[in-house]
Coordinates of C-alpha atoms and ligand atoms in Angstrom, one line a residue:
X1043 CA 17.5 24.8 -76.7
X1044 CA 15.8 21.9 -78.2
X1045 CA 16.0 18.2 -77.6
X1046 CA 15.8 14.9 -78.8
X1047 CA 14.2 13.3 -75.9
X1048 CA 13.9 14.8 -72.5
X1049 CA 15.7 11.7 -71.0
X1050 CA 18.3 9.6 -72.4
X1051 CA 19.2 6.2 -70.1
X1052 CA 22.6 5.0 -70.8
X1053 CA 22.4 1.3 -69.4
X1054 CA 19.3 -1.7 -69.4
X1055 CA 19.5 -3.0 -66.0
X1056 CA 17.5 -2.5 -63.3
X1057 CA 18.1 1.4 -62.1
X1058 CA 18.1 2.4 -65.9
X1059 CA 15.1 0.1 -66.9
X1060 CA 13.2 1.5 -63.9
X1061 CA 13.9 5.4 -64.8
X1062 CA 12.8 5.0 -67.9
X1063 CA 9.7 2.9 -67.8
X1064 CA 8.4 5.6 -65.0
X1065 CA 9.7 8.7 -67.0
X1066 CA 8.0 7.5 -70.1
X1067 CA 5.3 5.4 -69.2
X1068 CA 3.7 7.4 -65.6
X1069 CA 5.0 10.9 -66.6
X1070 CA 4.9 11.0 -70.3
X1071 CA 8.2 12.0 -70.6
X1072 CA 10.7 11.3 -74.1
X1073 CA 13.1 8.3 -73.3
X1074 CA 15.7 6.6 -75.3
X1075 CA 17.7 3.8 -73.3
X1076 CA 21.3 2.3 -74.7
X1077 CA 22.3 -0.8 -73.7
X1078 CA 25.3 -2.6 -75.2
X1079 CA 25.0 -5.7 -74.1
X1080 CA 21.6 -7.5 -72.5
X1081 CA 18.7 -6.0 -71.4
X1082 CA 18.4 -6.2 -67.9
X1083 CA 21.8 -5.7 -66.6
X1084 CA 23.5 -7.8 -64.0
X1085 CA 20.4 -8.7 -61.6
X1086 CA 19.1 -10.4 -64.6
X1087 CA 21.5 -11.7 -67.1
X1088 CA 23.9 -12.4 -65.0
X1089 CA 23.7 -12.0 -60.9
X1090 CA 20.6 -12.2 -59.1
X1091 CA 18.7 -14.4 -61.2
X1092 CA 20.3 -17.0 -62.6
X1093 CA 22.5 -17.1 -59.6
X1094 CA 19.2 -17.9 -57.1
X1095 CA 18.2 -20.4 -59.9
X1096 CA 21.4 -22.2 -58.8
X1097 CA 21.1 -22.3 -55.4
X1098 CA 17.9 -23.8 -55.7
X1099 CA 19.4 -26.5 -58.5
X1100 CA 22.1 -27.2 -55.9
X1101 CA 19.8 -27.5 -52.7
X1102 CA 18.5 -30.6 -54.1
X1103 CA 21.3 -32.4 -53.4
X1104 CA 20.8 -32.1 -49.7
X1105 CA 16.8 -32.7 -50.5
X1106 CA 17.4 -35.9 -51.8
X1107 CA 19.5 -37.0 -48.7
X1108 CA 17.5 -35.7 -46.1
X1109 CA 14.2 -36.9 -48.3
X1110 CA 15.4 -40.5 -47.7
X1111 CA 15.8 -39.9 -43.3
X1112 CA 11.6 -39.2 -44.3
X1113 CA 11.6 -42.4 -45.5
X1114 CA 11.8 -41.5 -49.4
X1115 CA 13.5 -44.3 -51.4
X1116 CA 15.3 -42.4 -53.3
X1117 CA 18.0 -43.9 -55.8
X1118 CA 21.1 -41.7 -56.0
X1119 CA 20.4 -39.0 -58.8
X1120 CA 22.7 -37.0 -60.7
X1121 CA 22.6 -33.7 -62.1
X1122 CA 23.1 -33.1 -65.6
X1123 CA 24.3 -29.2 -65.8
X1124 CA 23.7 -28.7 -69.7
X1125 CA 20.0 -29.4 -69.0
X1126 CA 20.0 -27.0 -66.2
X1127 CA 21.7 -24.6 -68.4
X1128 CA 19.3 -24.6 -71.4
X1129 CA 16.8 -24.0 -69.3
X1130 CA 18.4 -21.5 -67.9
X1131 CA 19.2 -19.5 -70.9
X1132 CA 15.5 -19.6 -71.7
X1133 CA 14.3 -18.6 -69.0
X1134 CA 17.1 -15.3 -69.1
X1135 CA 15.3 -15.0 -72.8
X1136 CA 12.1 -14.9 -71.6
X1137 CA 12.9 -12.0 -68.7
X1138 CA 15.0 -10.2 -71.0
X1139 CA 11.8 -9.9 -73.2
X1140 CA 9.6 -9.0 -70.8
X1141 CA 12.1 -5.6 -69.7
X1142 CA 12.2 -5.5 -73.6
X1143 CA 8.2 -5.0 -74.1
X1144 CA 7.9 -3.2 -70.7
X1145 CA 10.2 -0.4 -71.7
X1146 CA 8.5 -0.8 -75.6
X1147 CA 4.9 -0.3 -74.0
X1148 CA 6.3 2.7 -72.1
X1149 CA 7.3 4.4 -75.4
X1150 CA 10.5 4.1 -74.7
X1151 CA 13.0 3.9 -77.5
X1152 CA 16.0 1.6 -77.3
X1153 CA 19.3 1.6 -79.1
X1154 CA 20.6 -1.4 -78.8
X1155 CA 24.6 -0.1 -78.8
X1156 CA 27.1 1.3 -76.5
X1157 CA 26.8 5.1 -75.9
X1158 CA 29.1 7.5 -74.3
X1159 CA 28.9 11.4 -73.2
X1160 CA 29.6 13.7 -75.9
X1161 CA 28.6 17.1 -73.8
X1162 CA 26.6 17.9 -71.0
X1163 CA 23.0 16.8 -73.4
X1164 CA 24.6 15.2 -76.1
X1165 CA 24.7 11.5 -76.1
X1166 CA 27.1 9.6 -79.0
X1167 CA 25.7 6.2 -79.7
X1168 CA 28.4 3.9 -81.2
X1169 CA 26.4 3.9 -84.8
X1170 CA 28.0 7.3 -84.6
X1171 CA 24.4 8.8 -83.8
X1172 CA 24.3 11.7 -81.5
X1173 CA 20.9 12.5 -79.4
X1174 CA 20.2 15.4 -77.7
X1175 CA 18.8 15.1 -74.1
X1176 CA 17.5 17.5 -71.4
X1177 CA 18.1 15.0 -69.1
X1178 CA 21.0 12.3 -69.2
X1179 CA 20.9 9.4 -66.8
X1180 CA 23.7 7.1 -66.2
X1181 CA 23.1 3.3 -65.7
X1182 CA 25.8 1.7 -66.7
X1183 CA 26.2 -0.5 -63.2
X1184 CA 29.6 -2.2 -61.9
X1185 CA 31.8 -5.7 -63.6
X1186 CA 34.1 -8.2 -61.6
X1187 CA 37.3 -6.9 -60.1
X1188 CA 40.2 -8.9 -61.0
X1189 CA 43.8 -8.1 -59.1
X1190 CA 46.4 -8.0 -61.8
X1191 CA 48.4 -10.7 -60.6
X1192 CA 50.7 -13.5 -62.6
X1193 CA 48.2 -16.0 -64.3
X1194 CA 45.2 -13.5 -63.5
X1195 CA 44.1 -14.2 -67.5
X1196 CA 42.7 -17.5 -67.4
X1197 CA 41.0 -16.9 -64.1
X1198 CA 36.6 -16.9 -64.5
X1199 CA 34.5 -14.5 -62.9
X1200 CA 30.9 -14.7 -61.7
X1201 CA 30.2 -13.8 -65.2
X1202 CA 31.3 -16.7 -66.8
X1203 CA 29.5 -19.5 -64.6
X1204 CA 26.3 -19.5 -66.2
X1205 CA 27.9 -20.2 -69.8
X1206 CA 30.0 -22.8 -68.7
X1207 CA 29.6 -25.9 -70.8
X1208 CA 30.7 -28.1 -68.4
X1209 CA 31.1 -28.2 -64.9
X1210 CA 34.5 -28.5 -63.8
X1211 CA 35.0 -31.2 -60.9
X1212 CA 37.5 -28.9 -58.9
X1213 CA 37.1 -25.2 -58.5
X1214 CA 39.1 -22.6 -56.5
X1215 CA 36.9 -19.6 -55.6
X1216 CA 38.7 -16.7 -53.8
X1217 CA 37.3 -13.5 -52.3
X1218 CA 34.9 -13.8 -49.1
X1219 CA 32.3 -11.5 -49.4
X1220 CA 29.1 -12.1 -51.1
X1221 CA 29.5 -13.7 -54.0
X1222 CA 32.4 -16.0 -52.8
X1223 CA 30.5 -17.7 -50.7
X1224 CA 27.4 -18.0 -52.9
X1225 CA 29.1 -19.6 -55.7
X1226 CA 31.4 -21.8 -53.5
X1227 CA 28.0 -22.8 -51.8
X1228 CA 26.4 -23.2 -55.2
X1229 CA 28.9 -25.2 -57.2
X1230 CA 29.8 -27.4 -53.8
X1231 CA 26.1 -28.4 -53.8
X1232 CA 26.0 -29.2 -57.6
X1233 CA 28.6 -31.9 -57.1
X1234 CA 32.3 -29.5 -57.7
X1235 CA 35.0 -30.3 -54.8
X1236 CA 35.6 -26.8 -53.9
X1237 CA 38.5 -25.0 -52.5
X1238 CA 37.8 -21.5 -50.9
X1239 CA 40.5 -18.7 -50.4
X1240 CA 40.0 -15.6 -48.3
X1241 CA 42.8 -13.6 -47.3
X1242 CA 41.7 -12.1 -43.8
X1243 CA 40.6 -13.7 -41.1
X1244 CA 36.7 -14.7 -41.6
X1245 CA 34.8 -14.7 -44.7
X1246 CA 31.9 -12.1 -45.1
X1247 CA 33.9 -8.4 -43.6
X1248 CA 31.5 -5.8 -42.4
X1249 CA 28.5 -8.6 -41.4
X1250 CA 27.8 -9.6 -37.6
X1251 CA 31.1 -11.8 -36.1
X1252 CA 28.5 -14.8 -35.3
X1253 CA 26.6 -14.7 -38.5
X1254 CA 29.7 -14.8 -40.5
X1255 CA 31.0 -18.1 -38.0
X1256 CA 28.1 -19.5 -38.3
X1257 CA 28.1 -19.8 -42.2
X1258 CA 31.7 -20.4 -42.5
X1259 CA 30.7 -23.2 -40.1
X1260 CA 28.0 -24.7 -42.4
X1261 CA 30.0 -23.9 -45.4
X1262 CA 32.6 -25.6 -44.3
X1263 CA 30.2 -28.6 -43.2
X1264 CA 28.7 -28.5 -46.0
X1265 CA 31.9 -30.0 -48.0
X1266 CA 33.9 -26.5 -48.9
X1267 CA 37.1 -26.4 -48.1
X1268 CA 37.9 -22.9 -46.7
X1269 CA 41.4 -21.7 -46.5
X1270 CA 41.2 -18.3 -44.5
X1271 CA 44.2 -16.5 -44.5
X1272 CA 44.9 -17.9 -47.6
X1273 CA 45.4 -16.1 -50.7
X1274 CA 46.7 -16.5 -54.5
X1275 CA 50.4 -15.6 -55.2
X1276 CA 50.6 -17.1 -58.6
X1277 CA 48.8 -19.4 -61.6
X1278 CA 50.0 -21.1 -63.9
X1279 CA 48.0 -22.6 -67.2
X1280 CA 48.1 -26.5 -67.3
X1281 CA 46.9 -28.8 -69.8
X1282 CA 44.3 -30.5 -66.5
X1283 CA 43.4 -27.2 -65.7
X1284 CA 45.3 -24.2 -63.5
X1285 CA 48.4 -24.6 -61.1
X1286 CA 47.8 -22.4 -58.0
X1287 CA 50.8 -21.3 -56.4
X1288 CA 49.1 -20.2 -52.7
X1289 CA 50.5 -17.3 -50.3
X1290 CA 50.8 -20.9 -47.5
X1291 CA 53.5 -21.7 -49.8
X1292 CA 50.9 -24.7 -51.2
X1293 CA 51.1 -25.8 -55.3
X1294 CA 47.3 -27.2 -56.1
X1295 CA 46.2 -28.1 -59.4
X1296 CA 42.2 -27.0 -59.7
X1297 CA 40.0 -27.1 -63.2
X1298 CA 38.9 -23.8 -63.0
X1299 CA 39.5 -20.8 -60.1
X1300 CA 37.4 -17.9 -59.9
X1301 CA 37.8 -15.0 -58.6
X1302 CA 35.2 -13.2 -56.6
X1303 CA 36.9 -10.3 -55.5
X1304 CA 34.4 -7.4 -55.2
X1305 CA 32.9 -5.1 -58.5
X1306 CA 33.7 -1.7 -59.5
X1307 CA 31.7 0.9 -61.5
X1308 CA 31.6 0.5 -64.9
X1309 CA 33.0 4.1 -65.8
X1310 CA 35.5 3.7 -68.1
X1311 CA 35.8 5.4 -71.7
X1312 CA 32.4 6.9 -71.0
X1313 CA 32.9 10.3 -71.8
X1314 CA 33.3 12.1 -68.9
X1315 CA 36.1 14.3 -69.0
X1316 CA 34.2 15.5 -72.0
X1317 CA 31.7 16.7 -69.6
X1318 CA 34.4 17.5 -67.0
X1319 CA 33.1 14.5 -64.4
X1320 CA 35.5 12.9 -62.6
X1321 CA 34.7 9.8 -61.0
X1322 CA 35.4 9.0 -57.1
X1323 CA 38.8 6.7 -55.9
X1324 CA 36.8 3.3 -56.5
X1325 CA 35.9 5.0 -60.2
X1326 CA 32.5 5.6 -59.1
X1327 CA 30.0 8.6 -60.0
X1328 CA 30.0 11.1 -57.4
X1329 CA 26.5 12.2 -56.9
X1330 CA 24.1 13.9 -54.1
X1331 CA 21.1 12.7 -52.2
X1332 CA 18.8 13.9 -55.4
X1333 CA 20.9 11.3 -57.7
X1334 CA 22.1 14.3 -59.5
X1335 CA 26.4 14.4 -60.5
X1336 CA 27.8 17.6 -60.3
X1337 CA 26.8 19.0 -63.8
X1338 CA 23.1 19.6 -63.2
X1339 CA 21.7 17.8 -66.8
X1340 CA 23.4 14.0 -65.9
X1341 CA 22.5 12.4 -63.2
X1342 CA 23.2 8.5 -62.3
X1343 CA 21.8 5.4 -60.0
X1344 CA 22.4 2.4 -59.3
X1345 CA 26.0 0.3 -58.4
X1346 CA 27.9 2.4 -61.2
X1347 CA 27.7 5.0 -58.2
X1348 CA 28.7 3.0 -55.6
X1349 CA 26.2 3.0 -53.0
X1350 CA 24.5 0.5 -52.0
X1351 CA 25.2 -2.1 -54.5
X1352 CA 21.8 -4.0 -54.1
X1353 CA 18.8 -5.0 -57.2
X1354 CA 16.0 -3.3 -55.3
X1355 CA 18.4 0.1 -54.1
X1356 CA 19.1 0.9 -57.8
X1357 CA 15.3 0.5 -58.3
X1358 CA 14.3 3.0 -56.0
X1359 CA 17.1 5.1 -56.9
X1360 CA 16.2 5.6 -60.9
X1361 CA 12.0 5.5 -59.7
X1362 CA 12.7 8.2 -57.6
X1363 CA 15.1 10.3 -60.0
X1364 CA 12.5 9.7 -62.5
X1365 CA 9.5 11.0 -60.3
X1366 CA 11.7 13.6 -58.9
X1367 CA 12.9 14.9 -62.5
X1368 CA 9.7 14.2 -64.7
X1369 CA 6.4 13.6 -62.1
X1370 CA 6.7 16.6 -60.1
X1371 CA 7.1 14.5 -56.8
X1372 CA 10.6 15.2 -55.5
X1373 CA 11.7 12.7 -53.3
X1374 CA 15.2 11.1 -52.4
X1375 CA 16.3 7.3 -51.4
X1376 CA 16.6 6.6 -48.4
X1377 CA 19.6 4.6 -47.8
X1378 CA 19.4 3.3 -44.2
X1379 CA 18.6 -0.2 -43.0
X1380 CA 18.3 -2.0 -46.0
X1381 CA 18.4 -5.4 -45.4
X1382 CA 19.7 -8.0 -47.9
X1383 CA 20.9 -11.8 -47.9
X1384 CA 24.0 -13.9 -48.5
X1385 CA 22.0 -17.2 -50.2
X1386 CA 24.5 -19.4 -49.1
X1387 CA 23.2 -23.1 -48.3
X1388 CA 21.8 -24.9 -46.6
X1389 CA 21.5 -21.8 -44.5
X1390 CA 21.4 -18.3 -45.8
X1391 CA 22.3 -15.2 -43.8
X1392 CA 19.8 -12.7 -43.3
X1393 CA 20.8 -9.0 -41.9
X1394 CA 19.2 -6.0 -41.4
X1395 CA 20.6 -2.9 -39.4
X1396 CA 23.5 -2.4 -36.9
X1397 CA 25.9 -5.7 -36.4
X1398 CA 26.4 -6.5 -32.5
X1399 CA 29.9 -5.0 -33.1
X1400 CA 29.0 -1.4 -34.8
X1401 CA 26.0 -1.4 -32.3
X1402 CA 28.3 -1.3 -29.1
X1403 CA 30.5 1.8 -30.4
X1404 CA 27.6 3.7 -30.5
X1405 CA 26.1 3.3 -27.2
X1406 CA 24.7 0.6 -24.4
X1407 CA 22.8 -2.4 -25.9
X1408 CA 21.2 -5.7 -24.9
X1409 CA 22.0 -8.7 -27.5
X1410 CA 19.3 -11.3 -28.0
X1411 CA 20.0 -14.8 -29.4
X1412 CA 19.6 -17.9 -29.9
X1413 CA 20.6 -21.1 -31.8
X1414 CA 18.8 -24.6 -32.6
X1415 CA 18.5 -27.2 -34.5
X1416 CA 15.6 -26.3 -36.6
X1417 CA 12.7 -29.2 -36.6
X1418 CA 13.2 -30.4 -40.2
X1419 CA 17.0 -30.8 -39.9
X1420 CA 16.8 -32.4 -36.1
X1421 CA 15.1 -35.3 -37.5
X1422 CA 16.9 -36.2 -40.6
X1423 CA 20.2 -36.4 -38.4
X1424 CA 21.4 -33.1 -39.3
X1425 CA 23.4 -30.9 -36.8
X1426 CA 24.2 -27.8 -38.2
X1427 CA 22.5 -25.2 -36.2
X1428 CA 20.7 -21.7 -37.2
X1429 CA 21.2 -18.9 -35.4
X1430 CA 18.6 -15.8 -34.7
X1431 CA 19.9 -12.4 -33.1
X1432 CA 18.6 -9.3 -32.2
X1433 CA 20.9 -6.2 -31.6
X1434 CA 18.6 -3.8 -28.8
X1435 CA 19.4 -0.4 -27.7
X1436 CA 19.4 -0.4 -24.1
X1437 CA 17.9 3.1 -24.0
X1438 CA 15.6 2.9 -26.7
X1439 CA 14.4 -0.7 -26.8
X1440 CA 14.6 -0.2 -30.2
X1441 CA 16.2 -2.9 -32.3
X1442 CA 18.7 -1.8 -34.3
X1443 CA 19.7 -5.2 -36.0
X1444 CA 18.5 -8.8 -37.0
X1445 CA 20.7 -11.4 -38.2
X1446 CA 19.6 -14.7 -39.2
X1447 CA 21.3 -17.5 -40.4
X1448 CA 18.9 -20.5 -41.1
X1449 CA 17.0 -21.7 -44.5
X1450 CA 14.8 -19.0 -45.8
X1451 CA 16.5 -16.1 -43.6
X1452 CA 15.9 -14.3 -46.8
X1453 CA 12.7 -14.5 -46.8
X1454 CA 12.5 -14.1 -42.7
X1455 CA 14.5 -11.1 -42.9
X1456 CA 12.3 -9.5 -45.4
X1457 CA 9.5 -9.1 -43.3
X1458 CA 11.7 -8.2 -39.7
X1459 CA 12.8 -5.5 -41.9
X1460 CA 9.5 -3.9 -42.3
X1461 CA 9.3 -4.1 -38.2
X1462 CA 12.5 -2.6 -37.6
X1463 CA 12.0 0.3 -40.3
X1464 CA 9.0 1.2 -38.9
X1465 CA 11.0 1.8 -35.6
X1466 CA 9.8 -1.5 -33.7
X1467 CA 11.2 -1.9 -30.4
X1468 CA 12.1 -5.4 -28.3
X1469 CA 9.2 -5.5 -26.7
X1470 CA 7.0 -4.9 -29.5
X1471 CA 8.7 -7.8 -31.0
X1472 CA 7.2 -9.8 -27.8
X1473 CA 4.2 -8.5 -28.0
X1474 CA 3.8 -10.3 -31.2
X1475 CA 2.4 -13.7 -30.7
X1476 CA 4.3 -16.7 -32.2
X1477 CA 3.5 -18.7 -35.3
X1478 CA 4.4 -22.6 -34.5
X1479 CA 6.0 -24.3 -35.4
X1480 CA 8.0 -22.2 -37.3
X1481 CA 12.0 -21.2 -36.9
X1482 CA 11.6 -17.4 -37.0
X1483 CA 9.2 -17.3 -34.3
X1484 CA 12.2 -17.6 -31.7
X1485 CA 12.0 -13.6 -32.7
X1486 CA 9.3 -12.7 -30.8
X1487 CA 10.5 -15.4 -27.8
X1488 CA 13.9 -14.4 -27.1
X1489 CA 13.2 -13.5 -23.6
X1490 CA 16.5 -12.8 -21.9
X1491 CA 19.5 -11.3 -22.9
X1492 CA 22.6 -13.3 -23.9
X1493 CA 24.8 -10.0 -23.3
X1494 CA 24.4 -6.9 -21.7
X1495 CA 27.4 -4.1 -23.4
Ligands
LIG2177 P1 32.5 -8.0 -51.8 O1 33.0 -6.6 -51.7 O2 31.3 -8.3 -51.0 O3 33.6 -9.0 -51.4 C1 34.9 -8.9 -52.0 C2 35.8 -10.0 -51.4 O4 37.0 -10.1 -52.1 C3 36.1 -9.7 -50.0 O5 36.2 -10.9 -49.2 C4 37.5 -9.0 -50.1 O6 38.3 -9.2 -49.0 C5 38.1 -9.9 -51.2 N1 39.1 -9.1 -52.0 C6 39.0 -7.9 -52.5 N2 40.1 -7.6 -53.2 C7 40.9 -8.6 -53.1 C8 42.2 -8.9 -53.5 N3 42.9 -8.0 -54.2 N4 42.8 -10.1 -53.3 C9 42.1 -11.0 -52.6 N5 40.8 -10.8 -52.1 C10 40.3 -9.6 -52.3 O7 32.3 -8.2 -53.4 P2 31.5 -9.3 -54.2 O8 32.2 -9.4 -55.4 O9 31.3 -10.6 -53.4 O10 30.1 -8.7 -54.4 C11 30.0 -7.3 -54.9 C12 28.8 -6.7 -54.5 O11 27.7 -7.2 -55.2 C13 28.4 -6.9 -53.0 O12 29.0 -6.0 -52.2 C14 26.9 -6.7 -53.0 O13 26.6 -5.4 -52.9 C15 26.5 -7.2 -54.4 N6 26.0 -8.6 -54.3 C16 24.9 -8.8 -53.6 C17 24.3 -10.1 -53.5 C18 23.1 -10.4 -52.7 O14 22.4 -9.4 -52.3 N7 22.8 -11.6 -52.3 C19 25.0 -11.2 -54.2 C20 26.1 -10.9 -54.9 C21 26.6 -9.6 -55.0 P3 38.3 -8.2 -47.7 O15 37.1 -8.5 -46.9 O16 39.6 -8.5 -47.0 O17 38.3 -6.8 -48.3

């Protein structure tokens, strides 16, 4: 059988970008990518990165105030979002040229069109186009899930933020897991009175009970108004914005709402029943450890599978499919203790590994922890606290989870996650002198446990 290409990439962002660039470019492979929208998928155009350059445009707020307990004179400044946003856009222009002349320096050939699954080699590029592939490799990642309920139309979706032209003054964000909390950080700090739903009992499901207390507690100090079992019954269009009739029986009027209610795999009118694939309950790609679906020439990474729905996990997921496939080194992902961050602020929440809860089903454990007021904040008045915790195994010593909820946990996390992989145990974490002053060197000084279960 002949081929077109020996790999055809349907989807630009970063799982599909990665498996081609290393399939082309380090194995010399034949690669054509589709991408119907912008290069670099979500991460790029719009999640990750213009999302963290928000955060840090709406941490200055809090700069500015604690700048002045420093002894700054600073006059009271305002931000101006269309500036922000043009410089935004540019800077989404220059990264979305930089994955354009990475994948062009690989050799890579990119149609720049939607493309769906005519058989199990044959690609059908909306141009009407067909290539033929030895490999195919889906990519097409995850969108925003909306429940269908009355006034659900003129709701806005994580997607929409960055092109606002102006900021709306009151916002309703609902959903509590990740992105919830980031934009109703993000758009409290950038000057938005913002209303929070969640419809269970805490914000941030599945994450350690005291992390996710401790940034609803600074979220909520922070100026956020969170309404936990709270949710949307109904919305209305108004002429000042959209009427929110609330499941508390509450009628608000807010500018804008958006809804943050989790993402599902972007499977739809793909093509494959032609190929006799059918996707999991949540719409997802089924596939094995090797990346592969169950017809052996299409295989798929990154969130439109449904794994671990993280930037750097769909990176290692197309590298290694593309090694695996085209470089003659097989090797599969490994999925466990990945750590990752909820860049809420002023605090973010950090986590790697087991939560205190999952932790004490499976078997005895000490709990390490502490909480402060970190230097910086102390002495410009501020009294929100961080919190640092480590989950141990009685048996073991090993620590099975970190969670951190301070500034920078991101960044502190990061580099406790290369301890724990490796297997560290408590005591090798006290064996590890202190840097000070620092807040993350309360790691390696936690000396007795707060809980014994
Ligand atoms: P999550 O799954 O994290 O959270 C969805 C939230 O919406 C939950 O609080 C959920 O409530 C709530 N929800 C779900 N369905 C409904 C409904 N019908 N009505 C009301 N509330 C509902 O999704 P996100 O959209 O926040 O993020 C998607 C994924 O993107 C994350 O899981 C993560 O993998 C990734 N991501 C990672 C980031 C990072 O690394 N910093 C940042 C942003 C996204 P409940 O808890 O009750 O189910």
């Amino acid at each position: 059988m002949t081929f077109d290409v020996d790999l055809f990439v349907i989807g630009g962002g970063s799982g599909g970008v990665r498996a081609a660039r290393i399939a082309a470019g380090e194995h010399g492979a034949r690669v054509a990518l589709a991408e119907e929208y912008r290069m670099g998928g979500t991460c790029v155009i719009r999640g990750c990165v213009p999302k963290k350059l928000m955060v840090y445009a709406s941490s200055y707020l809090g700069a500015f105030e604690e700048a002045r307990a420093y002894g700054w004179n600073v006059q009271t400044p305002t931000f101006d979002w269309m500036t922000f946003r043009h410089r935004l856009d540019a800077e989404l222009d220059r990264l979305e040229a930089a994955y354009r002349s990475g994948l062009a320096g690989a050799g890579v050939r990119v149609h720049d069109c939607r493309a769906t699954l005519e058989d199990a080699h044959t690609v059908r590029l909306a141009t009407g186009e067909t290539v033929r592939a030895k490999h195919i490799l889906l990519a097409t990642g995850g969108r925003p899930f909306v429940p269908d309920l009355p006034g659900a139309e003129h709701v806005l979706t994580s997607n929409d933020i960055f092109k606002l032209d102006a900021l709306p003054k009151t916002v309703l964000v609902v959903g509590g897991g990740f992105i919830a909390c980031e934009f109703a950080s993000i758009l409290n700090g950038l000057g938005v009175k913002v209303t929070q739903f969640y419809r269970g009992t805490q914000i941030l499901r599945g994450f350690d009970h005291e992390a996710r207390d401790r940034v609803a507690d600074q979220i909520i100090a922070s100026g956020v108004s969170l309404k936990c079992g709270t949710d949307v019954s109904a919305m209305t269009k108004t002429p000042q914005g959209i009427r929110v009739i609330s499941t508390d029986g509450a009628e608000t009027n807010y500018e804008a709402v958006v809804y943050a209610t989790g993402r599902v795999p972007n499977t739809q009118a793909m093509g494959l029943e032609k190929v006799g694939l059918a996707p999991g309950p949540r719409g997802e790609i089924c596939v094995d450890g090797w990346s592969q679906t169950a017809v052996p020439s299409i295989y798929a990474v990154g969130d439109v599978t449904d794994r671990i729905n993280l930037t750097p996990v769909a990176i290692r997921e197309g590298h290694a499919f593309a090694d695996t496939i085209f470089g003659a080194r097989p090797r599969k992902v490994d999925h466990d203790l990945v750590a990752s961050a909820v860049f809420t602020h002023p605090f973010e929440l950090g986590t790697i590994g087991l939560t205190e809860e999952d932790a004490r089903a499976a078997g005895p454990i000490e709990v390490y922890a502490t909480s402060f007021k970190p230097m910086r904040a102390a002495f410009a008045g501020n009294g929100q606290k961080v919190m640092m915790k480590l989950i141990v195994c009685a048996e073991t010593r090993r620590v099975l989870g970190c969670h951190i909820v301070a500034p920078e946990a991101g960044e502190m996390i990061q580099l406790a996650a290369i301890a724990i992989k490796m297997g560290a145990t408590k005591e090798d974490f006290d064996r590890t002198c202190a840097v000070h002053p620092t807040m993350a060197e309360e790691l390696v000084t936690l000396r007795k446990p707060v809980r014994v279960a």
